[in-house]
Amino acid sequence: MLTANPNSTFHIPMLQLKAPNSKKFKIFSPVLPINRFTPSNFFHFSSIVAPNAAVRSSRARKRRIRSSRGSRDLFRRTAIRASSAAESEIGGEEATQQSFAPYSIRIPVGDRHIFVETGHIGRQASAAVTVTDGETIIYTTVCMSDVPSEPSDFFPLSVHYQERFSAAGRTSGGFFKREGRTKDHEVLICRLIDRPLRPTMLKGFYHETQILSWVLSYDGIHPPDSLAVTAAGIAVALSEVPNSQTIAGVRIGLIDDKFVVNPTTKEMEDSKLDLLLAGTDSAIFMIEGYCDFLPEEKLLQAVEVGQNAVKAICKEVESLVKKCGKPKMLDAIKLPPPELYKHVEEIAGDELVEALQIKNKIPRRKALSSLEAKVLTILTEEGFVSKTEASAVATELLPDLLEDEEEDEEVVVDGEVDEGDVHIKPAPKKLTPMLFSEVDVKLVFKEVSSKFLRRRIVEGGKRSDGRTPEELRLINSRCGLLPRAHGSALFTRGETQSLAVVTLGDKYMAQRLDNLVDEDEFKRFYLQYSFPPSCVGEAGRAGAPSRREIGHGMLAERALVPILPSEDDFPYTMRVESTITESNGSSSMASVCGGCLALQDAGVPVKGLIAGIAMGMVLDTKEFGGDGTPLILSDITGGEDASGDMDFKVAGNNDGVTAFQMDIKVGGITLPVMQQALLQAREGRKHILAEMSKSFPPPSNRLSKYAPLIHVMKVKPDKVNLIIGSGGKKVKSIIEETGVYSIETQDNGIVKITAKDVSSLEKSKAIISNLTMVPTIGDIFRNCEIKSVTAYGAFVEISPGREGLCHISELSASWLAKAEDAFKVGDRIDVKLIEINEKGQLRLSRRALLPPEPNAEKPSSKQRTGNPIKETTEGKTKKAVTNSKDDIEVDNVELPEDRSTDVKVTIPSKTKPAEFVKRYVGSPETDKNRPKKNSNISRKSENAVVNGEAKIG
């Protein structure tokens, strides 16, 4: 029976077998803690080499190996895994098959079940699970590095989520068919997975942990984001990562005033709430969501429904963990020694209290940095911190490696000698004075600073800048700061400042989204948030947006969506850029306030003002002399965010909430605490909204002269193709001719013209109106251009893009042998619409508008052989035909001015009795449809006919 201090260590011999055809043996003796010593370990090592055996080596040489902390931990993990392998070997194939046996459970969620399976795919990972909802499948793995990273103040966790296009039977639309850079919505889901898991990780575990999540199948019905949060929580619970509790996530929708757990994509179209909640079976760790001015009371009801659903999932996962979970690596946790906390508090003392009372951020940060350096220097001078990194920790030496090529040597273990080739002698543990690492000192100093700050708030009721818990910082806002921008605003709250700029454009400025569903998705409003290092007075990386920037931008964007006008009322695409010029907490909520003012300054008819506020919390107040009631802080600063227990961002107005995001840094919070935070946030928003209304100068509330003009007009849907033309040639020619930015057409007949000025807008508007107008028989078109001349007539453009045929018989009152003899391309004539056939083709007449010619008669077939028409001096016509006995002569026949009346001509004939001949100057269709004189024709078209004539241009 072993009895020893659980924190002490002892040496267990272990042998690496000799390689074939080699005379060398490699011998090492790893150091194992007592609390990791198990009967299986002992059996494994003693079966290889007896602990008390005398081992001889013919070629051995002694060499000392000093190991760093990372190498020592690697040896420990190797020994433990070796013991597990030996245990499996002893157990035979049954143990091996059991460790890789697939196991699955069905978990009820809402009105259906999700299917969880492990042990089937990804068996070499620390944990791997597949979670199925409908036909949507998420595959998630958890892996860790073998060697721990350097200690830090954050857990080394990375999350990568990817949606494979093959999950929906698609490929990428670009040149590169392989999935590339993480898209914005994938980054947002990565954050949803990371934020609730990080608080459950135990402090002191520095092995880099990676969570990979893929969407392998997507049915378009069951969203993958909440499923990915649950899959990651289950995978971590099954892995060796030491975490405190199991995490699960659900989505809550509000449909027909009823809360629905994990609604489908179709149901979410009618939902007034989009809430994603993650937590454990006892507390809430993260919420994020968007709604349309939902009251706080309704929001709390939704959170309660979500918490109950998460609790049910976590209870089912517990049975899975008991069956398939791996032992947690609790031995790998390395915390700073308790003695170090006492040393830091004694050295910092009153100076730390004074530094935390400095109101301004930069001087306070410099004072704390200087004090940290002072603490480190004093501990180094007193011998508690080593100047060399190699000996900066309490040294635990590994035994010597024996390998001597010159002479034989016998090594005795525990004073007993047995026959053999190899002898292992455990080296004695060399004790050195306890030393602290520099990293440990910095970590402890940060924790002590947070402790002092929390105590000052609880005991004194005052924060670092002198405010009470409910008090907000000073607010100032200015609009119209940038003259050439379409809209701009500078919003300042304390030491946090956002410069918001609005740009207006047409649909071609909209953001196109590439998603798993085979549908084009465009965003007409988007907010882009940037956080340069200069805003906190530092020099750092400037480049592509970080995950934090993408997440904060989306939160501010969704907060402003409910106040935006509809596309019918305001047909613009709106882009908001929020650049953080100063930051000391709550910069995303400053982006909400600044973005709202900038939209007003750009002339966007928003429905009202929106404000955002960040709430903090000190949960365990008894530790600092309080009564135990959680202390809620309004409008937190950066230091209060880092040292506090909660970051709860709430945006909305006096009527309700539009967006919210909460992250918890402790063991979760309950509904009563959240209710208190929401009510206190509502009072804070009212104060901010009142201050925003005092902006000077105020928003202009009108379009900038530099903003584009957009005109929306409606045409008949079947006329849209006339605007586009063959291959888009017509619409391109209109854009080039008029100078407008763009012309957008829709299948329902909506046409949007985007222009830089009024003149170009009116030109394009007139052209499109003429193209799509519906002419009627009898309309007269003046000064129309002949576009082409053929053997049977001429094609005349009555309006831009609209042509009609003027037959050769309708070009002149007199007979024409060839149309090109009298007309050429480019000539301008007046025409009248006399017919529209069933295909919509137009027949025009010039002759119908010409003054009558006396004795003008349509020539017969014989006359077309070439007999000329003779004119008399009186302006009367006379036809002389001598080639036929039946020729007649018509002389001195007056043609009336009014061509709409019949003309009776008496024709004398020697062989035939006198008869009446009726001749129509115009066609019968023309006379039937001819409008009465002085009649006004009104139509909805832009080219109305005035007094029987079409108004062109």
PDB file of C-alpha atoms in Angstrom, residues 606-795:
ATOM      1  CA  VAL A 606     -35.806  56.292 -40.259  1.00  0.00           C
ATOM      2  CA  LYS A 607     -38.732  55.433 -37.993  1.00  0.00           C
ATOM      3  CA  GLY A 608     -37.044  56.727 -34.847  1.00  0.00           C
ATOM      4  CA  LEU A 609     -33.860  56.839 -32.801  1.00  0.00           C
ATOM      5  CA  ILE A 610     -32.030  53.764 -31.499  1.00  0.00           C
ATOM      6  CA  ALA A 611     -29.503  53.757 -28.642  1.00  0.00           C
ATOM      7  CA  GLY A 612     -27.284  51.046 -27.198  1.00  0.00           C
ATOM      8  CA  ILE A 613     -25.749  50.513 -23.763  1.00  0.00           C
ATOM      9  CA  ALA A 614     -23.391  47.914 -22.249  1.00  0.00           C
ATOM     10  CA  MET A 615     -24.101  46.537 -18.789  1.00  0.00           C
ATOM     11  CA  GLY A 616     -21.626  44.892 -16.401  1.00  0.00           C
ATOM     12  CA  MET A 617     -21.865  42.982 -13.145  1.00  0.00           C
ATOM     13  CA  VAL A 618     -20.036  42.009  -9.983  1.00  0.00           C
ATOM     14  CA  LEU A 619     -21.639  38.713  -9.021  1.00  0.00           C
ATOM     15  CA  ASP A 620     -20.121  37.584  -5.704  1.00  0.00           C
ATOM     16  CA  THR A 621     -20.343  40.748  -3.628  1.00  0.00           C
ATOM     17  CA  LYS A 622     -19.972  38.940  -0.289  1.00  0.00           C
ATOM     18  CA  GLU A 623     -16.303  38.444  -1.056  1.00  0.00           C
ATOM     19  CA  PHE A 624     -15.869  42.218  -1.012  1.00  0.00           C
ATOM     20  CA  GLY A 625     -18.061  43.125   1.931  1.00  0.00           C
ATOM     21  CA  GLY A 626     -21.416  43.291   0.131  1.00  0.00           C
ATOM     22  CA  ASP A 627     -24.701  41.646   1.039  1.00  0.00           C
ATOM     23  CA  GLY A 628     -24.399  39.030  -1.697  1.00  0.00           C
ATOM     24  CA  THR A 629     -26.772  40.723  -4.153  1.00  0.00           C
ATOM     25  CA  PRO A 630     -25.241  40.987  -7.670  1.00  0.00           C
ATOM     26  CA  LEU A 631     -24.196  44.551  -8.454  1.00  0.00           C
ATOM     27  CA  ILE A 632     -25.243  45.704 -11.952  1.00  0.00           C
ATOM     28  CA  LEU A 633     -23.117  48.408 -13.621  1.00  0.00           C
ATOM     29  CA  SER A 634     -24.420  50.688 -16.375  1.00  0.00           C
ATOM     30  CA  ASP A 635     -22.250  51.869 -19.284  1.00  0.00           C
ATOM     31  CA  ILE A 636     -19.152  49.874 -18.351  1.00  0.00           C
ATOM     32  CA  THR A 637     -15.611  50.854 -19.292  1.00  0.00           C
ATOM     33  CA  GLY A 638     -12.939  48.557 -20.689  1.00  0.00           C
ATOM     34  CA  GLY A 639     -11.432  47.838 -17.275  1.00  0.00           C
ATOM     35  CA  GLU A 640     -14.832  47.001 -15.783  1.00  0.00           C
ATOM     36  CA  ASP A 641     -15.469  44.695 -18.733  1.00  0.00           C
ATOM     37  CA  ALA A 642     -12.183  42.839 -18.169  1.00  0.00           C
ATOM     38  CA  SER A 643     -12.515  42.639 -14.376  1.00  0.00           C
ATOM     39  CA  GLY A 644     -16.277  42.112 -14.197  1.00  0.00           C
ATOM     40  CA  ASP A 645     -18.411  39.024 -14.542  1.00  0.00           C
ATOM     41  CA  MET A 646     -20.727  40.049 -17.390  1.00  0.00           C
ATOM     42  CA  ASP A 647     -20.854  41.995 -20.648  1.00  0.00           C
ATOM     43  CA  PHE A 648     -24.499  42.567 -21.572  1.00  0.00           C
ATOM     44  CA  LYS A 649     -25.150  44.810 -24.580  1.00  0.00           C
ATOM     45  CA  VAL A 650     -28.732  45.997 -25.149  1.00  0.00           C
ATOM     46  CA  ALA A 651     -29.972  48.225 -28.005  1.00  0.00           C
ATOM     47  CA  GLY A 652     -33.427  49.669 -28.567  1.00  0.00           C
ATOM     48  CA  ASN A 653     -35.624  52.643 -27.706  1.00  0.00           C
ATOM     49  CA  ASN A 654     -38.282  53.478 -25.145  1.00  0.00           C
ATOM     50  CA  ASP A 655     -40.708  50.957 -26.659  1.00  0.00           C
ATOM     51  CA  GLY A 656     -38.523  47.860 -26.573  1.00  0.00           C
ATOM     52  CA  VAL A 657     -35.370  46.002 -27.552  1.00  0.00           C
ATOM     53  CA  THR A 658     -34.037  45.529 -31.083  1.00  0.00           C
ATOM     54  CA  ALA A 659     -30.743  43.677 -30.396  1.00  0.00           C
ATOM     55  CA  PHE A 660     -28.924  42.152 -27.439  1.00  0.00           C
ATOM     56  CA  GLN A 661     -25.770  40.176 -26.700  1.00  0.00           C
ATOM     57  CA  MET A 662     -24.620  38.768 -23.373  1.00  0.00           C
ATOM     58  CA  ASP A 663     -21.394  37.017 -22.396  1.00  0.00           C
ATOM     59  CA  ILE A 664     -20.795  35.602 -18.918  1.00  0.00           C
ATOM     60  CA  LYS A 665     -17.310  35.126 -17.481  1.00  0.00           C
ATOM     61  CA  VAL A 666     -18.320  33.179 -14.387  1.00  0.00           C
ATOM     62  CA  GLY A 667     -20.556  30.191 -13.724  1.00  0.00           C
ATOM     63  CA  GLY A 668     -23.562  31.694 -15.492  1.00  0.00           C
ATOM     64  CA  ILE A 669     -26.394  33.909 -14.290  1.00  0.00           C
ATOM     65  CA  THR A 670     -30.054  33.368 -13.466  1.00  0.00           C
ATOM     66  CA  LEU A 671     -33.214  34.970 -14.804  1.00  0.00           C
ATOM     67  CA  PRO A 672     -33.697  37.391 -11.855  1.00  0.00           C
ATOM     68  CA  VAL A 673     -30.226  38.822 -12.439  1.00  0.00           C
ATOM     69  CA  MET A 674     -30.923  39.216 -16.150  1.00  0.00           C
ATOM     70  CA  GLN A 675     -34.230  40.915 -15.402  1.00  0.00           C
ATOM     71  CA  GLN A 676     -32.502  43.453 -13.188  1.00  0.00           C
ATOM     72  CA  ALA A 677     -29.908  44.124 -15.882  1.00  0.00           C
ATOM     73  CA  LEU A 678     -32.562  44.608 -18.593  1.00  0.00           C
ATOM     74  CA  LEU A 679     -34.597  47.061 -16.513  1.00  0.00           C
ATOM     75  CA  GLN A 680     -31.508  49.068 -15.607  1.00  0.00           C
ATOM     76  CA  ALA A 681     -30.470  49.087 -19.270  1.00  0.00           C
ATOM     77  CA  ARG A 682     -33.877  50.511 -20.283  1.00  0.00           C
ATOM     78  CA  GLU A 683     -33.359  53.514 -18.004  1.00  0.00           C
ATOM     79  CA  GLY A 684     -29.897  54.002 -19.443  1.00  0.00           C
ATOM     80  CA  ARG A 685     -31.210  53.966 -23.026  1.00  0.00           C
ATOM     81  CA  LYS A 686     -33.754  56.644 -22.206  1.00  0.00           C
ATOM     82  CA  HIS A 687     -30.974  58.926 -21.002  1.00  0.00           C
ATOM     83  CA  ILE A 688     -28.843  58.273 -24.102  1.00  0.00           C
ATOM     84  CA  LEU A 689     -31.768  58.927 -26.468  1.00  0.00           C
ATOM     85  CA  ALA A 690     -32.406  62.254 -24.776  1.00  0.00           C
ATOM     86  CA  GLU A 691     -28.758  63.226 -25.228  1.00  0.00           C
ATOM     87  CA  MET A 692     -28.750  62.130 -28.885  1.00  0.00           C
ATOM     88  CA  SER A 693     -31.670  64.456 -29.616  1.00  0.00           C
ATOM     89  CA  LYS A 694     -29.464  67.350 -28.460  1.00  0.00           C
ATOM     90  CA  SER A 695     -26.893  66.720 -31.194  1.00  0.00           C
ATOM     91  CA  PHE A 696     -25.244  69.899 -32.472  1.00  0.00           C
ATOM     92  CA  PRO A 697     -25.270  70.452 -35.330  1.00  0.00           C
ATOM     93  CA  PRO A 698     -28.365  68.281 -35.721  1.00  0.00           C
ATOM     94  CA  PRO A 699     -28.879  65.797 -38.589  1.00  0.00           C
ATOM     95  CA  SER A 700     -29.816  67.433 -41.887  1.00  0.00           C
ATOM     96  CA  ASN A 701     -32.632  64.931 -42.601  1.00  0.00           C
ATOM     97  CA  ARG A 702     -32.306  65.485 -46.348  1.00  0.00           C
ATOM     98  CA  LEU A 703     -30.401  63.921 -49.201  1.00  0.00           C
ATOM     99  CA  SER A 704     -26.939  65.285 -49.803  1.00  0.00           C
ATOM    100  CA  LYS A 705     -26.317  67.019 -53.092  1.00  0.00           C
ATOM    101  CA  TYR A 706     -23.573  64.461 -53.663  1.00  0.00           C
ATOM    102  CA  ALA A 707     -25.905  61.513 -53.187  1.00  0.00           C
ATOM    103  CA  PRO A 708     -27.228  59.768 -56.299  1.00  0.00           C
ATOM    104  CA  LEU A 709     -30.818  60.290 -57.430  1.00  0.00           C
ATOM    105  CA  ILE A 710     -33.047  57.231 -57.801  1.00  0.00           C
ATOM    106  CA  HIS A 711     -36.347  57.364 -59.707  1.00  0.00           C
ATOM    107  CA  VAL A 712     -38.750  54.435 -59.638  1.00  0.00           C
ATOM    108  CA  MET A 713     -41.258  54.013 -62.461  1.00  0.00           C
ATOM    109  CA  LYS A 714     -43.718  51.288 -63.387  1.00  0.00           C
ATOM    110  CA  VAL A 715     -44.174  49.886 -66.869  1.00  0.00           C
ATOM    111  CA  LYS A 716     -46.090  46.940 -68.206  1.00  0.00           C
ATOM    112  CA  PRO A 717     -44.185  43.721 -67.450  1.00  0.00           C
ATOM    113  CA  ASP A 718     -44.292  42.649 -71.106  1.00  0.00           C
ATOM    114  CA  LYS A 719     -42.503  45.877 -72.064  1.00  0.00           C
ATOM    115  CA  VAL A 720     -39.428  45.235 -69.908  1.00  0.00           C
ATOM    116  CA  ASN A 721     -37.650  43.449 -72.737  1.00  0.00           C
ATOM    117  CA  LEU A 722     -37.941  46.579 -74.872  1.00  0.00           C
ATOM    118  CA  ILE A 723     -35.847  48.427 -72.296  1.00  0.00           C
ATOM    119  CA  ILE A 724     -33.236  45.683 -72.055  1.00  0.00           C
ATOM    120  CA  GLY A 725     -32.928  44.994 -75.751  1.00  0.00           C
ATOM    121  CA  SER A 726     -31.084  42.144 -77.402  1.00  0.00           C
ATOM    122  CA  GLY A 727     -28.275  41.061 -75.079  1.00  0.00           C
ATOM    123  CA  GLY A 728     -28.737  44.223 -73.020  1.00  0.00           C
ATOM    124  CA  LYS A 729     -27.688  46.466 -75.877  1.00  0.00           C
ATOM    125  CA  LYS A 730     -30.612  48.854 -75.516  1.00  0.00           C
ATOM    126  CA  VAL A 731     -30.212  49.523 -71.807  1.00  0.00           C
ATOM    127  CA  LYS A 732     -26.467  50.023 -72.273  1.00  0.00           C
ATOM    128  CA  SER A 733     -27.082  52.521 -75.054  1.00  0.00           C
ATOM    129  CA  ILE A 734     -29.525  54.450 -72.851  1.00  0.00           C
ATOM    130  CA  ILE A 735     -26.951  54.613 -70.043  1.00  0.00           C
ATOM    131  CA  GLU A 736     -24.261  55.833 -72.440  1.00  0.00           C
ATOM    132  CA  GLU A 737     -26.551  58.354 -74.099  1.00  0.00           C
ATOM    133  CA  THR A 738     -27.970  59.900 -70.938  1.00  0.00           C
ATOM    134  CA  GLY A 739     -25.036  59.484 -68.538  1.00  0.00           C
ATOM    135  CA  VAL A 740     -27.010  57.839 -65.725  1.00  0.00           C
ATOM    136  CA  TYR A 741     -25.287  55.474 -63.306  1.00  0.00           C
ATOM    137  CA  SER A 742     -27.500  52.450 -63.796  1.00  0.00           C
ATOM    138  CA  ILE A 743     -30.919  51.236 -64.892  1.00  0.00           C
ATOM    139  CA  GLU A 744     -32.365  48.283 -63.019  1.00  0.00           C
ATOM    140  CA  THR A 745     -35.351  46.383 -64.354  1.00  0.00           C
ATOM    141  CA  GLN A 746     -37.510  43.802 -62.625  1.00  0.00           C
ATOM    142  CA  ASP A 747     -39.839  41.196 -64.041  1.00  0.00           C
ATOM    143  CA  ASN A 748     -42.849  42.832 -62.391  1.00  0.00           C
ATOM    144  CA  GLY A 749     -42.337  46.025 -64.416  1.00  0.00           C
ATOM    145  CA  ILE A 750     -40.459  48.078 -61.791  1.00  0.00           C
ATOM    146  CA  VAL A 751     -37.699  50.215 -63.307  1.00  0.00           C
ATOM    147  CA  LYS A 752     -35.166  52.047 -61.130  1.00  0.00           C
ATOM    148  CA  ILE A 753     -33.011  54.756 -62.637  1.00  0.00           C
ATOM    149  CA  THR A 754     -29.966  55.924 -60.699  1.00  0.00           C
ATOM    150  CA  ALA A 755     -28.504  59.201 -61.903  1.00  0.00           C
ATOM    151  CA  LYS A 756     -26.012  61.794 -60.764  1.00  0.00           C
ATOM    152  CA  ASP A 757     -28.209  64.800 -61.607  1.00  0.00           C
ATOM    153  CA  VAL A 758     -31.732  65.731 -62.600  1.00  0.00           C
ATOM    154  CA  SER A 759     -31.050  66.363 -66.301  1.00  0.00           C
ATOM    155  CA  SER A 760     -29.639  62.901 -67.006  1.00  0.00           C
ATOM    156  CA  LEU A 761     -32.459  61.378 -64.964  1.00  0.00           C
ATOM    157  CA  GLU A 762     -35.123  63.146 -67.028  1.00  0.00           C
ATOM    158  CA  LYS A 763     -33.493  62.120 -70.309  1.00  0.00           C
ATOM    159  CA  SER A 764     -33.445  58.447 -69.424  1.00  0.00           C
ATOM    160  CA  LYS A 765     -36.920  58.693 -67.976  1.00  0.00           C
ATOM    161  CA  ALA A 766     -38.275  60.121 -71.253  1.00  0.00           C
ATOM    162  CA  ILE A 767     -36.542  57.455 -73.348  1.00  0.00           C
ATOM    163  CA  ILE A 768     -37.910  54.632 -71.223  1.00  0.00           C
ATOM    164  CA  SER A 769     -41.377  56.180 -71.255  1.00  0.00           C
ATOM    165  CA  ASN A 770     -41.350  56.341 -75.039  1.00  0.00           C
ATOM    166  CA  LEU A 771     -40.026  52.795 -75.276  1.00  0.00           C
ATOM    167  CA  THR A 772     -42.738  51.352 -73.115  1.00  0.00           C
ATOM    168  CA  MET A 773     -45.678  53.518 -74.078  1.00  0.00           C
ATOM    169  CA  VAL A 774     -48.798  51.886 -75.560  1.00  0.00           C
ATOM    170  CA  PRO A 775     -49.713  53.759 -78.774  1.00  0.00           C
ATOM    171  CA  THR A 776     -53.251  53.841 -80.193  1.00  0.00           C
ATOM    172  CA  ILE A 777     -54.440  53.991 -83.738  1.00  0.00           C
ATOM    173  CA  GLY A 778     -54.744  57.562 -84.903  1.00  0.00           C
ATOM    174  CA  ASP A 779     -51.773  58.929 -82.928  1.00  0.00           C
ATOM    175  CA  ILE A 780     -49.644  61.391 -84.884  1.00  0.00           C
ATOM    176  CA  PHE A 781     -45.862  61.467 -84.423  1.00  0.00           C
ATOM    177  CA  ARG A 782     -43.875  64.479 -85.613  1.00  0.00           C
ATOM    178  CA  ASN A 783     -40.290  64.787 -86.824  1.00  0.00           C
ATOM    179  CA  CYS A 784     -39.561  61.061 -86.707  1.00  0.00           C
ATOM    180  CA  GLU A 785     -36.325  59.673 -88.092  1.00  0.00           C
ATOM    181  CA  ILE A 786     -36.148  57.080 -90.855  1.00  0.00           C
ATOM    182  CA  LYS A 787     -33.928  54.289 -89.590  1.00  0.00           C
ATOM    183  CA  SER A 788     -33.843  52.079 -92.667  1.00  0.00           C
ATOM    184  CA  VAL A 789     -35.231  52.012 -96.222  1.00  0.00           C
ATOM    185  CA  THR A 790     -36.281  48.824 -98.004  1.00  0.00           C
ATOM    186  CA  ALA A 791     -37.918  47.925-101.279  1.00  0.00           C
ATOM    187  CA  TYR A 792     -41.323  47.805 -99.663  1.00  0.00           C
ATOM    188  CA  GLY A 793     -41.096  50.925 -97.515  1.00  0.00           C
ATOM    189  CA  ALA A 794     -39.271  52.648 -94.701  1.00  0.00           C
ATOM    190  CA  PHE A 795     -38.897  51.902 -90.974  1.00  0.00           C
TER     191      PHE A 795
END
